[in-house]
Coordinates of C-alpha atoms in Angstrom, one line a residue:
X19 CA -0.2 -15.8 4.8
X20 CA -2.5 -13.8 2.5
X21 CA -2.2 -10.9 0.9
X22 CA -5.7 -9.2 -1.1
X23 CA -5.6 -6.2 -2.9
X24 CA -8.9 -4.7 -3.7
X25 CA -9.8 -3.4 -6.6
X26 CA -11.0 0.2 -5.6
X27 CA -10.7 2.1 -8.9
X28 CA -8.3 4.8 -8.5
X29 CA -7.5 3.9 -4.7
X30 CA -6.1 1.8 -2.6
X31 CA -6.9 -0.6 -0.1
X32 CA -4.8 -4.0 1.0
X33 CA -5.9 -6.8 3.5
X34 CA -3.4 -8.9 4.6
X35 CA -4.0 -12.1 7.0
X36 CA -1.5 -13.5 9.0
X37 CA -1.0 -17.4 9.7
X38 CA -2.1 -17.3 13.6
X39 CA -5.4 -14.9 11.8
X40 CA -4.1 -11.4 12.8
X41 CA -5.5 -8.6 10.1
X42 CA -3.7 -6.0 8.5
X43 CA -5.1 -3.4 6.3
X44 CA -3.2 -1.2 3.9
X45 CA -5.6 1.9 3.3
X46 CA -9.1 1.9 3.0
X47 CA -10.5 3.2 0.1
X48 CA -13.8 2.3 -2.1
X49 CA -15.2 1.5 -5.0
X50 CA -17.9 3.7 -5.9
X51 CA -18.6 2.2 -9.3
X52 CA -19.1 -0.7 -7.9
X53 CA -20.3 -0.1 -4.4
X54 CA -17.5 -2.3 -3.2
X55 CA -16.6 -1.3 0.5
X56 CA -13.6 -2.8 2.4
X57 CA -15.7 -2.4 5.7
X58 CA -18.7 -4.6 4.0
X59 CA -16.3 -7.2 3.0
X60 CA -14.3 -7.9 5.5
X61 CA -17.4 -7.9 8.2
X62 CA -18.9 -10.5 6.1
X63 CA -16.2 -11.9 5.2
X64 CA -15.4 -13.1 8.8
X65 CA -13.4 -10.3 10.0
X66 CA -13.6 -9.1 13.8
X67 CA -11.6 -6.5 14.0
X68 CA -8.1 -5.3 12.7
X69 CA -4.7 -5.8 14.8
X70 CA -2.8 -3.0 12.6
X71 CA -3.8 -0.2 9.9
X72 CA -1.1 1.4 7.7
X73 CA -2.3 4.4 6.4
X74 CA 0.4 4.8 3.3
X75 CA -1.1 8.2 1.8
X76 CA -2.9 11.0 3.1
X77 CA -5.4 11.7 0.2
X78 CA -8.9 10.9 0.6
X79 CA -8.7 8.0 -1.9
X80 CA -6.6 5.9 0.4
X81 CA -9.2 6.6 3.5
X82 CA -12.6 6.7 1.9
X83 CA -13.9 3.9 4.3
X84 CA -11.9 4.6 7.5
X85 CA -14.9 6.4 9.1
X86 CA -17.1 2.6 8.2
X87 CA -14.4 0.8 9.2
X88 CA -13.7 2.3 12.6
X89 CA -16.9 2.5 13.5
X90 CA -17.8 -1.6 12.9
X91 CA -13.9 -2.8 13.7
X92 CA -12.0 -2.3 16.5
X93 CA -8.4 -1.2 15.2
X94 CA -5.4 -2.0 18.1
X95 CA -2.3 -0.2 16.2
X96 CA -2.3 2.7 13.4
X97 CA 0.7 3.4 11.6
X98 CA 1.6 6.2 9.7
X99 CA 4.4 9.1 9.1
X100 CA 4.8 10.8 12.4
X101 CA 6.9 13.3 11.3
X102 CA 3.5 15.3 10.8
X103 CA 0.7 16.3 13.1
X104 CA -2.7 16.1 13.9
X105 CA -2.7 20.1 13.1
X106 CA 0.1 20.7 10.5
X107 CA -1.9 17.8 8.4
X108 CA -5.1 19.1 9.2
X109 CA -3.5 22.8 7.6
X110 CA -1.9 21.3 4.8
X111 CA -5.0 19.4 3.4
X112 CA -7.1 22.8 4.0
X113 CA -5.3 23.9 1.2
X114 CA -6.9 22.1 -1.0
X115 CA -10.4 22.9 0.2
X116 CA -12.5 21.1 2.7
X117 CA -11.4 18.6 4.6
X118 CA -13.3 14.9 3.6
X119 CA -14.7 12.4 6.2
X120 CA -11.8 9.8 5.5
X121 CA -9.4 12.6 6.4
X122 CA -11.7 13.8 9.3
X123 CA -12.0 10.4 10.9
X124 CA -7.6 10.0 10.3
X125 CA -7.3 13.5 12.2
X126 CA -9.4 12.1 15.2
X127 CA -7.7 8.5 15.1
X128 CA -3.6 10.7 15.2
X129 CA -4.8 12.5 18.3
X130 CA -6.2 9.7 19.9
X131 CA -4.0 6.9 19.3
X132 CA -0.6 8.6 20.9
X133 CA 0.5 5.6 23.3
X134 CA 2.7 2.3 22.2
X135 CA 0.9 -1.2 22.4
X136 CA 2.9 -2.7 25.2
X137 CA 2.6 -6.5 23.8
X138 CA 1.7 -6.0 20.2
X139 CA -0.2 -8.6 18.2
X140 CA 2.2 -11.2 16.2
X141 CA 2.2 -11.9 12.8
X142 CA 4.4 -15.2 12.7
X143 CA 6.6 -15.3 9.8
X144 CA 6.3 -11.7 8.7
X145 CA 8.8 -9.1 8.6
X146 CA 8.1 -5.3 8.5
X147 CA 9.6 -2.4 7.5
X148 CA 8.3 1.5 6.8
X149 CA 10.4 4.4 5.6
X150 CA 8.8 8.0 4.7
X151 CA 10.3 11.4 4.2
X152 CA 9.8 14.1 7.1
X153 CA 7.4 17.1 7.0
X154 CA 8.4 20.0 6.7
X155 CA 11.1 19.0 4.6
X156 CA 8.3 17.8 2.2
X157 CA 5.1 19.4 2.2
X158 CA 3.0 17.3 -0.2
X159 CA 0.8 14.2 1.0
X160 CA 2.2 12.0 -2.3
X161 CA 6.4 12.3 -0.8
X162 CA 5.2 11.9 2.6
X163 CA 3.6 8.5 1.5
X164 CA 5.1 5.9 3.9
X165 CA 6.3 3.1 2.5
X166 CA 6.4 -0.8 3.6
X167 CA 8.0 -3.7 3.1
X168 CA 6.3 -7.0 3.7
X169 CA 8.8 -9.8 3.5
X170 CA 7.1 -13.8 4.6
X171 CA 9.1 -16.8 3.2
X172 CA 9.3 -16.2 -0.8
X173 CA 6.8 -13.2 -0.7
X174 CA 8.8 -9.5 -0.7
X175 CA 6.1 -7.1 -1.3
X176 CA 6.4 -3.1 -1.1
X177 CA 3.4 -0.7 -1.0
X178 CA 5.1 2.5 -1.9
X179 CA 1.7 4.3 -1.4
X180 CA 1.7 7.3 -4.0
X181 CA 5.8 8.3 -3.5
X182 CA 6.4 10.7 -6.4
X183 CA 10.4 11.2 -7.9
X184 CA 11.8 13.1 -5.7
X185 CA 10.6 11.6 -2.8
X186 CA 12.0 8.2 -4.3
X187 CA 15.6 10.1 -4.6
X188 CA 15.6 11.1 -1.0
X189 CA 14.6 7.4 0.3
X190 CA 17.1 6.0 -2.1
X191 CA 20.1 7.8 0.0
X192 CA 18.9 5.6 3.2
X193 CA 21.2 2.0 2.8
X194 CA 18.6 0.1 4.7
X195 CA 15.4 1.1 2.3
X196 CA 17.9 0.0 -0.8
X197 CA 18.5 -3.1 1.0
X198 CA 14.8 -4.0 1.7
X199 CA 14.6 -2.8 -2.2
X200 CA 17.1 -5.1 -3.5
X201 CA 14.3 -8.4 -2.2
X202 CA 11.4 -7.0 -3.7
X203 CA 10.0 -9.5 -5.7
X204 CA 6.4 -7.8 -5.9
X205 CA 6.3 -4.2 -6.7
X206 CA 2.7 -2.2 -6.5
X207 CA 3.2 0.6 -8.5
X208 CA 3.4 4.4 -6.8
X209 CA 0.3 6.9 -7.2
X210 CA -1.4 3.8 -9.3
X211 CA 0.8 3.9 -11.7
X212 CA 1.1 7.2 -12.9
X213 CA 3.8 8.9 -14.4
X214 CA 4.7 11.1 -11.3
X215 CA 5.2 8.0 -9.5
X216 CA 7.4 6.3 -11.7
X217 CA 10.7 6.6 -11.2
X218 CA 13.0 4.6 -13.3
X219 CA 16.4 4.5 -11.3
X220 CA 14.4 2.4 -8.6
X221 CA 14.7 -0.8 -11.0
X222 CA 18.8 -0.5 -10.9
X223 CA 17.8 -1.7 -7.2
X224 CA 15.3 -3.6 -7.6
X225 CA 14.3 -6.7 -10.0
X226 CA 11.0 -7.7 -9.7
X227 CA 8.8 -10.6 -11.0
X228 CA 5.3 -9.2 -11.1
X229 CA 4.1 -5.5 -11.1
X230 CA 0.9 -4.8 -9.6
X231 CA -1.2 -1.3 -10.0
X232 CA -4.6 -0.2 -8.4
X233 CA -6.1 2.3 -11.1
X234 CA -9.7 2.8 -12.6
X235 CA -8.5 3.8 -15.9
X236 CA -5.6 4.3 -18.1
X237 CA -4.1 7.7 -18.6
X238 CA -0.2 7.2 -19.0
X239 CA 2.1 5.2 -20.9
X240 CA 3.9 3.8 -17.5
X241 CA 0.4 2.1 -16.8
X242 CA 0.8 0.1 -20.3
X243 CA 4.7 -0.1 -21.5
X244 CA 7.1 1.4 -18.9
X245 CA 6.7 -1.0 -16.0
X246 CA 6.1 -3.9 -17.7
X247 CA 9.6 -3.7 -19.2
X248 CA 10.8 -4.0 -15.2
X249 CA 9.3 -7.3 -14.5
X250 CA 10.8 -10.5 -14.6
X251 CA 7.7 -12.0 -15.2
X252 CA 5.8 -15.1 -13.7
X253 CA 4.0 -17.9 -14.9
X254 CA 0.5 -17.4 -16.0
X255 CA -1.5 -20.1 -17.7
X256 CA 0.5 -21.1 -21.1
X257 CA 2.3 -17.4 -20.8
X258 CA 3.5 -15.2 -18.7
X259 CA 2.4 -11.8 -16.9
X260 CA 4.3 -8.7 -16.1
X261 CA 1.5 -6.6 -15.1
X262 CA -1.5 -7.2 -12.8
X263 CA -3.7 -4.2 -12.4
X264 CA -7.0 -4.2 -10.3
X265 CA -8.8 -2.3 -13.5
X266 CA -8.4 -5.4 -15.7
X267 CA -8.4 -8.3 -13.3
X268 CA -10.0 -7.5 -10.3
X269 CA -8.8 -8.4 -6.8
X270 CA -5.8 -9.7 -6.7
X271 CA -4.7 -12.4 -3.9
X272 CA -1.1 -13.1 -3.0
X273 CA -0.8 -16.5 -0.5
X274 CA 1.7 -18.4 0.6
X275 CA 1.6 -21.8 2.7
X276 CA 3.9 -23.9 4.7
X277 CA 5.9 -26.4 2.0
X278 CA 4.2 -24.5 -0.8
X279 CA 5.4 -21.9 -3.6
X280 CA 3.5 -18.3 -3.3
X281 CA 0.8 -18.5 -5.4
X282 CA -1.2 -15.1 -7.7
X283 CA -4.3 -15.4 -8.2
X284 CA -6.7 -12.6 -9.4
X285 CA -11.0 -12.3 -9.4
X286 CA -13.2 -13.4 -6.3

């Protein structure tokens, strides 16, 4: 199993590939400092079409390159919070002003893809889990983020998408999200690090090894000092790291094979 998180400045976008070759993207946004496109590398890159799509957060920065994506891979299952609609999200984001193609291609996908998968597509050896708060009880994109779990052998990963404080307190009063918390051993940082996202009671939960954040630039002291102090660490030439972000060192590749120990790797 593989796990590949882009570096798409201050976005998000994560491609994971299963053992039997199933695809799983995280978001899908883009780089447009450096033209890098999730659609253009995965196409080249071998891909034919993706079994599931987790959209984590709906601001235009996690979707940039859904409308690419759909239209040159077929997607079988999206994921999301369904606590909101087609229309009530469509309202909320035309609060904010006009609507953005990412968001305009999501709309289209939530109304069309209403029916279960009857025999969904495997991914041997992973487990998943999402939680999210409900709309209306919340009525900003970044608390109705959903968040997932990805546990596969010694990998526990969470993509928190861009959670904010108070929508960490609320999923912190479910037993089953602190339980999934309490094996993170990778933890991507909410809202790319940014203060809002940070939430310090998490860590009494959680303990884990590495922090990763997906960011185009530095603008808070949690993106330098405050998470670093939460990691464990792991190996990392003569030293150790604490902190991977996609600003500094690129994309950063998670993998994990039969008889092996789950390797980090960043660049490519």
């Amino acid at each position: 199993m593989e796990i590949r998180i882009f570096d798409v400045a201050h976005g998000f976008c994560a491609y994971v590939i299963a053992d039997n070759g199933n695809v799983m993207l995280i978001d899908c946004g883009h780089n447009d400092q450096t033209g890098f496109r999730p659609s253009n590398y995965l196409t080249t890159n071998g891909c034919t079409g993706i079994e599931r799509l987790i959209i984590s957060n709906y601001d235009e920065d996690h979707l940039s390159d859904l409308p690419n994506i759909r239209q040159r891979l077929p997607i079988q299952i999206l994921r999301r919070n369904k606590s909101i609609t087609a229309d009530e999200l469509r309202s909320l984001k035309l609060r904010a002003g006009p609507i953005q193609p990412g968001m305009v291609t999501l709309l289209d996908m939530i109304i069309t893809y209403t029916s279960d998968v009857v025999n969904p597509p495997e991914f041997p050896g992973i487990e998943l889990a999402t939680f999210s708060n409900s709309y209306p009880t919340f009525q900003d994109t970044n608390n109705l983020s959903l968040v997932t779990f990805l546990h596969y052998r010694n990998i526990h990963i969470i993509f928190p998408g861009d959670l904010e404080k108070a929508g960490w307190q609320e999923l912190l009063n479910q037993q089953s999200f602190v339980e999934h918390l309490r094996r993170v051993s990778l933890f991507v940082a909410s809202h790319h690090g940014r203060e809002s996202g940070y939430y310090a009671e998490i860590f009494d939960y959680c303990h884990p090894e590495l922090v990763i954040i997906s960011d185009e630039s530095i603008q808070y002291e949690t993106q330098e000092t405050e998470y670093q102090r939460h990691a464990g660490g792991i190996r990392w030439g003569d030293g150790h790291r604490y902190v991977l972000t996609t600003r500094n060192d690129g994309m950063i590749t998670i993998r994990q094979r039969e008889g092996e120990n789950p390797q980090v790797s960043t660049g490519g």
